[in-house]
Amino acid sequence: MTMIDTETVAEAPRAEPESTKRRDIIDGARKVFFEKGFDGASMDEVARAAGVSKATIYVYFGGKEELFEALVHNDRARAAERLFEVDSSADEVDTLLRHIGISFMTMMVQPDQIRMVRMVIATAEKFPRIGRAFFDAGPCRGGQRLADLLRRQADLGRLSIDDDVAAAYEFFNLCQSNSVKGLLFGVGEQPTPAQIEETVARAVRVFLAYYGTARAG
């Protein structure tokens, strides 16, 4: 970890969770990490992008690894929340699943999302905590949220599911098809909204063919 003057740090304001200053630092870090990558980014650049001193950054974060971990957790948590801005009591389960699937895929194929996943994969072996932060705040949180929603639909008699968590991951995997994997490896182009809708509609049909009930059809 980069050494800094402890007296300078002592003069900086005490860190407060979720403070405006902390958000500014994370926003600045996002710009730098996405432009330079994890290895290429420096705390000096983050400080300039955030409009704070480097000493202030160290009041909130212990170093670049911890800052990137906070960025990953923050972005994945916000994405998971936006994904489930739906009416979970909707009468038509296929409409509900299409809405979630389109929101999910629209997010997954964005250039910044692809950059984030690549950075996490590149750093996870050296810094396992970063990989865990991404997995917990992204796939795990999203999978659990969808599992809860599927369970409510099953309780209403619209789905027949014995393992709601497994079903949730199966639905997300169906929606991704091969699109996201191709983008991660630089193969193919970002799908259009119409292509996303078509892929998700197919995923919903396959999902309901297995988990649907007469009342869901």
Short mmCIF file of C-alpha atoms in Angstrom, two decimals:
data_model
loop_
_atom_site.label_atom_id
_atom_site.label_comp_id
_atom_site.label_asym_id
_atom_site.label_seq_id
_atom_site.Cartn_x
_atom_site.Cartn_y
_atom_site.Cartn_z
CA MET A 1 0.00 0.00 0.00
CA THR A 2 1.24 3.47 -0.79
CA MET A 3 2.62 5.29 2.29
CA ILE A 4 1.32 8.76 3.07
CA ASP A 5 1.99 11.32 5.75
CA THR A 6 0.08 10.29 8.90
CA GLU A 7 -0.13 13.88 10.14
CA THR A 8 -1.86 14.86 6.88
CA VAL A 9 -4.37 12.06 7.35
CA ALA A 10 -5.02 13.17 10.91
CA GLU A 11 -6.02 16.59 9.63
CA ALA A 12 -8.53 15.15 7.16
CA PRO A 13 -12.20 14.92 8.17
CA ARG A 14 -13.38 11.77 9.90
CA ALA A 15 -14.95 9.29 7.47
CA GLU A 16 -18.70 8.90 7.60
CA PRO A 17 -20.38 5.93 5.88
CA GLU A 18 -22.27 6.84 2.69
CA SER A 19 -21.19 10.47 2.96
CA THR A 20 -21.21 12.76 -0.05
CA LYS A 21 -17.41 12.82 0.00
CA ARG A 22 -17.26 9.03 -0.11
CA ARG A 23 -19.63 8.95 -3.07
CA ASP A 24 -17.53 11.57 -4.85
CA ILE A 25 -14.45 9.40 -4.38
CA ILE A 26 -16.20 6.32 -5.74
CA ASP A 27 -17.50 8.30 -8.73
CA GLY A 28 -14.00 9.57 -9.43
CA ALA A 29 -12.60 6.06 -9.07
CA ARG A 30 -15.16 4.76 -11.56
CA LYS A 31 -13.93 7.18 -14.22
CA VAL A 32 -10.29 6.33 -13.65
CA PHE A 33 -10.67 2.56 -13.36
CA PHE A 34 -12.81 2.37 -16.49
CA GLU A 35 -10.30 4.46 -18.43
CA LYS A 36 -7.03 3.01 -17.08
CA GLY A 37 -7.99 -0.41 -15.74
CA PHE A 38 -7.18 -1.59 -12.22
CA ASP A 39 -3.43 -1.94 -12.71
CA GLY A 40 -3.08 1.32 -14.64
CA ALA A 41 -5.11 3.46 -12.24
CA SER A 42 -3.35 5.49 -9.56
CA MET A 43 -4.66 7.08 -6.40
CA ASP A 44 -3.35 10.45 -7.59
CA GLU A 45 -5.57 10.19 -10.67
CA VAL A 46 -8.56 9.17 -8.56
CA ALA A 47 -7.98 12.14 -6.28
CA ARG A 48 -7.96 14.53 -9.24
CA ALA A 49 -11.06 12.96 -10.76
CA ALA A 50 -12.91 13.12 -7.42
CA GLY A 51 -11.76 16.66 -6.61
CA VAL A 52 -10.25 15.64 -3.27
CA SER A 53 -6.78 15.21 -1.82
CA LYS A 54 -5.15 11.79 -1.78
CA ALA A 55 -5.05 12.05 2.01
CA THR A 56 -8.84 12.31 2.05
CA ILE A 57 -9.15 9.12 0.00
CA TYR A 58 -7.13 7.26 2.63
CA VAL A 59 -9.50 8.44 5.34
CA TYR A 60 -12.24 6.43 3.62
CA PHE A 61 -10.30 3.62 1.95
CA GLY A 62 -7.17 1.70 2.92
CA GLY A 63 -5.81 1.55 -0.63
CA LYS A 64 -6.59 0.93 -4.27
CA GLU A 65 -7.81 -2.62 -3.67
CA GLU A 66 -10.30 -1.51 -1.02
CA LEU A 67 -11.47 1.39 -3.18
CA PHE A 68 -12.07 -0.86 -6.19
CA GLU A 69 -13.90 -3.34 -3.97
CA ALA A 70 -16.19 -0.54 -2.75
CA LEU A 71 -16.82 0.54 -6.35
CA VAL A 72 -17.70 -3.01 -7.36
CA HIS A 73 -20.05 -3.48 -4.41
CA ASN A 74 -21.69 -0.09 -4.95
CA ASP A 75 -22.28 -0.55 -8.68
CA ARG A 76 -23.55 -4.14 -8.42
CA ALA A 77 -25.91 -3.33 -5.55
CA ARG A 78 -27.42 -0.39 -7.44
CA ALA A 79 -27.78 -2.47 -10.59
CA ALA A 80 -29.56 -5.25 -8.68
CA GLU A 81 -32.01 -2.75 -7.21
CA ARG A 82 -32.81 -1.20 -10.60
CA LEU A 83 -33.31 -4.63 -12.10
CA PHE A 84 -36.20 -5.42 -9.77
CA GLU A 85 -38.18 -2.20 -10.01
CA VAL A 86 -41.22 -4.24 -10.98
CA ASP A 87 -44.67 -5.09 -9.68
CA SER A 88 -44.05 -8.54 -8.23
CA SER A 89 -47.81 -9.18 -8.00
CA ALA A 90 -48.37 -8.73 -11.75
CA ASP A 91 -51.03 -11.08 -13.10
CA GLU A 92 -49.05 -12.24 -16.13
CA VAL A 93 -45.90 -14.10 -15.11
CA ASP A 94 -44.55 -14.08 -18.67
CA THR A 95 -44.84 -10.28 -18.80
CA LEU A 96 -43.06 -10.01 -15.46
CA LEU A 97 -40.22 -12.28 -16.59
CA ARG A 98 -39.86 -10.45 -19.91
CA HIS A 99 -39.54 -7.13 -18.07
CA ILE A 100 -36.84 -8.48 -15.76
CA GLY A 101 -35.06 -10.29 -18.57
CA ILE A 102 -34.91 -7.23 -20.81
CA SER A 103 -33.69 -5.02 -17.94
CA PHE A 104 -31.08 -7.63 -17.06
CA MET A 105 -29.77 -8.06 -20.59
CA THR A 106 -29.81 -4.34 -21.35
CA MET A 107 -27.56 -3.87 -18.32
CA MET A 108 -25.32 -6.87 -19.03
CA VAL A 109 -24.34 -5.83 -22.56
CA GLN A 110 -23.45 -2.22 -21.74
CA PRO A 111 -19.78 -1.39 -22.48
CA ASP A 112 -19.14 -0.26 -18.88
CA GLN A 113 -20.59 -3.51 -17.56
CA ILE A 114 -18.33 -5.53 -19.85
CA ARG A 115 -15.33 -3.46 -18.73
CA MET A 116 -16.22 -4.02 -15.09
CA VAL A 117 -16.51 -7.79 -15.49
CA ARG A 118 -13.20 -7.94 -17.34
CA MET A 119 -11.47 -5.92 -14.61
CA VAL A 120 -12.90 -8.11 -11.86
CA ILE A 121 -11.82 -11.29 -13.62
CA ALA A 122 -8.34 -9.85 -14.18
CA THR A 123 -7.89 -8.91 -10.51
CA ALA A 124 -9.77 -11.74 -8.76
CA GLU A 125 -6.86 -14.18 -8.71
CA LYS A 126 -4.56 -11.67 -7.00
CA PHE A 127 -7.31 -10.08 -4.88
CA PRO A 128 -9.99 -12.75 -4.20
CA ARG A 129 -11.97 -10.28 -2.07
CA ILE A 130 -12.77 -8.28 -5.20
CA GLY A 131 -14.13 -11.34 -6.97
CA ARG A 132 -16.19 -12.20 -3.89
CA ALA A 133 -17.52 -8.64 -3.62
CA PHE A 134 -18.65 -8.72 -7.25
CA PHE A 135 -20.20 -12.17 -6.95
CA ASP A 136 -22.02 -11.43 -3.69
CA ALA A 137 -23.36 -8.01 -4.70
CA GLY A 138 -24.12 -8.96 -8.30
CA PRO A 139 -25.01 -12.56 -9.25
CA CYS A 140 -25.82 -13.72 -5.72
CA ARG A 141 -27.94 -10.71 -4.81
CA GLY A 142 -29.72 -10.69 -8.16
CA GLY A 143 -30.29 -14.43 -8.03
CA GLN A 144 -31.77 -14.24 -4.54
CA ARG A 145 -34.04 -11.34 -5.47
CA LEU A 146 -35.37 -13.22 -8.49
CA ALA A 147 -35.71 -16.40 -6.41
CA ASP A 148 -37.90 -14.53 -3.92
CA LEU A 149 -40.04 -13.22 -6.75
CA LEU A 150 -40.37 -16.67 -8.33
CA ARG A 151 -41.37 -18.12 -4.98
CA ARG A 152 -44.18 -15.56 -4.68
CA GLN A 153 -45.36 -16.47 -8.17
CA ALA A 154 -45.27 -20.16 -7.23
CA ASP A 155 -47.29 -19.44 -4.09
CA LEU A 156 -49.89 -17.81 -6.35
CA GLY A 157 -50.06 -21.02 -8.40
CA ARG A 158 -48.45 -19.53 -11.51
CA LEU A 159 -45.22 -21.54 -11.40
CA SER A 160 -44.24 -25.01 -10.22
CA ILE A 161 -40.74 -24.73 -8.72
CA ASP A 162 -38.95 -26.97 -6.25
CA ASP A 163 -35.70 -24.95 -6.07
CA ASP A 164 -36.37 -21.24 -6.56
CA VAL A 165 -32.68 -20.21 -6.41
CA ALA A 166 -31.66 -22.73 -9.08
CA ALA A 167 -34.59 -21.61 -11.22
CA ALA A 168 -33.55 -17.97 -10.88
CA TYR A 169 -30.03 -18.66 -12.14
CA GLU A 170 -31.41 -20.80 -14.95
CA PHE A 171 -33.56 -17.92 -16.12
CA PHE A 172 -30.68 -15.45 -16.10
CA ASN A 173 -28.50 -17.93 -18.00
CA LEU A 174 -31.22 -18.47 -20.59
CA CYS A 175 -31.48 -14.71 -21.10
CA GLN A 176 -27.74 -14.31 -21.59
CA SER A 177 -27.62 -16.98 -24.28
CA ASN A 178 -24.14 -16.49 -25.80
CA SER A 179 -24.34 -12.70 -26.12
CA VAL A 180 -22.52 -11.66 -22.96
CA LYS A 181 -19.79 -14.26 -23.29
CA GLY A 182 -19.09 -13.10 -26.84
CA LEU A 183 -18.78 -9.47 -25.76
CA LEU A 184 -16.43 -10.39 -22.91
CA PHE A 185 -14.08 -11.95 -25.45
CA GLY A 186 -14.47 -9.11 -27.93
CA VAL A 187 -16.52 -11.23 -30.33
CA GLY A 188 -19.63 -9.83 -31.97
CA GLU A 189 -21.45 -6.55 -31.50
CA GLN A 190 -23.71 -5.23 -28.77
CA PRO A 191 -27.21 -6.58 -29.46
CA THR A 192 -29.94 -4.16 -30.44
CA PRO A 193 -33.03 -3.69 -28.24
CA ALA A 194 -35.00 -5.79 -30.73
CA GLN A 195 -32.46 -8.61 -30.53
CA ILE A 196 -32.52 -8.46 -26.73
CA GLU A 197 -36.31 -8.66 -26.72
CA GLU A 198 -36.23 -11.66 -29.06
CA THR A 199 -33.64 -13.50 -26.96
CA VAL A 200 -35.51 -12.80 -23.72
CA ALA A 201 -38.85 -13.84 -25.23
CA ARG A 202 -37.28 -17.16 -26.19
CA ALA A 203 -35.83 -17.54 -22.70
CA VAL A 204 -39.24 -16.90 -21.13
CA ARG A 205 -40.89 -19.50 -23.38
CA VAL A 206 -38.28 -22.13 -22.47
CA PHE A 207 -38.48 -21.27 -18.77
CA LEU A 208 -42.27 -21.47 -18.67
CA ALA A 209 -42.29 -24.66 -20.70
CA TYR A 210 -40.52 -26.29 -17.76
CA TYR A 211 -41.74 -24.33 -14.73
CA GLY A 212 -45.08 -23.00 -15.91
CA THR A 213 -48.47 -24.28 -14.81
CA ALA A 214 -51.82 -24.23 -16.55
CA ARG A 215 -52.58 -20.98 -14.70
CA ALA A 216 -49.30 -19.42 -15.96
CA GLY A 217 -50.11 -20.22 -19.58
#
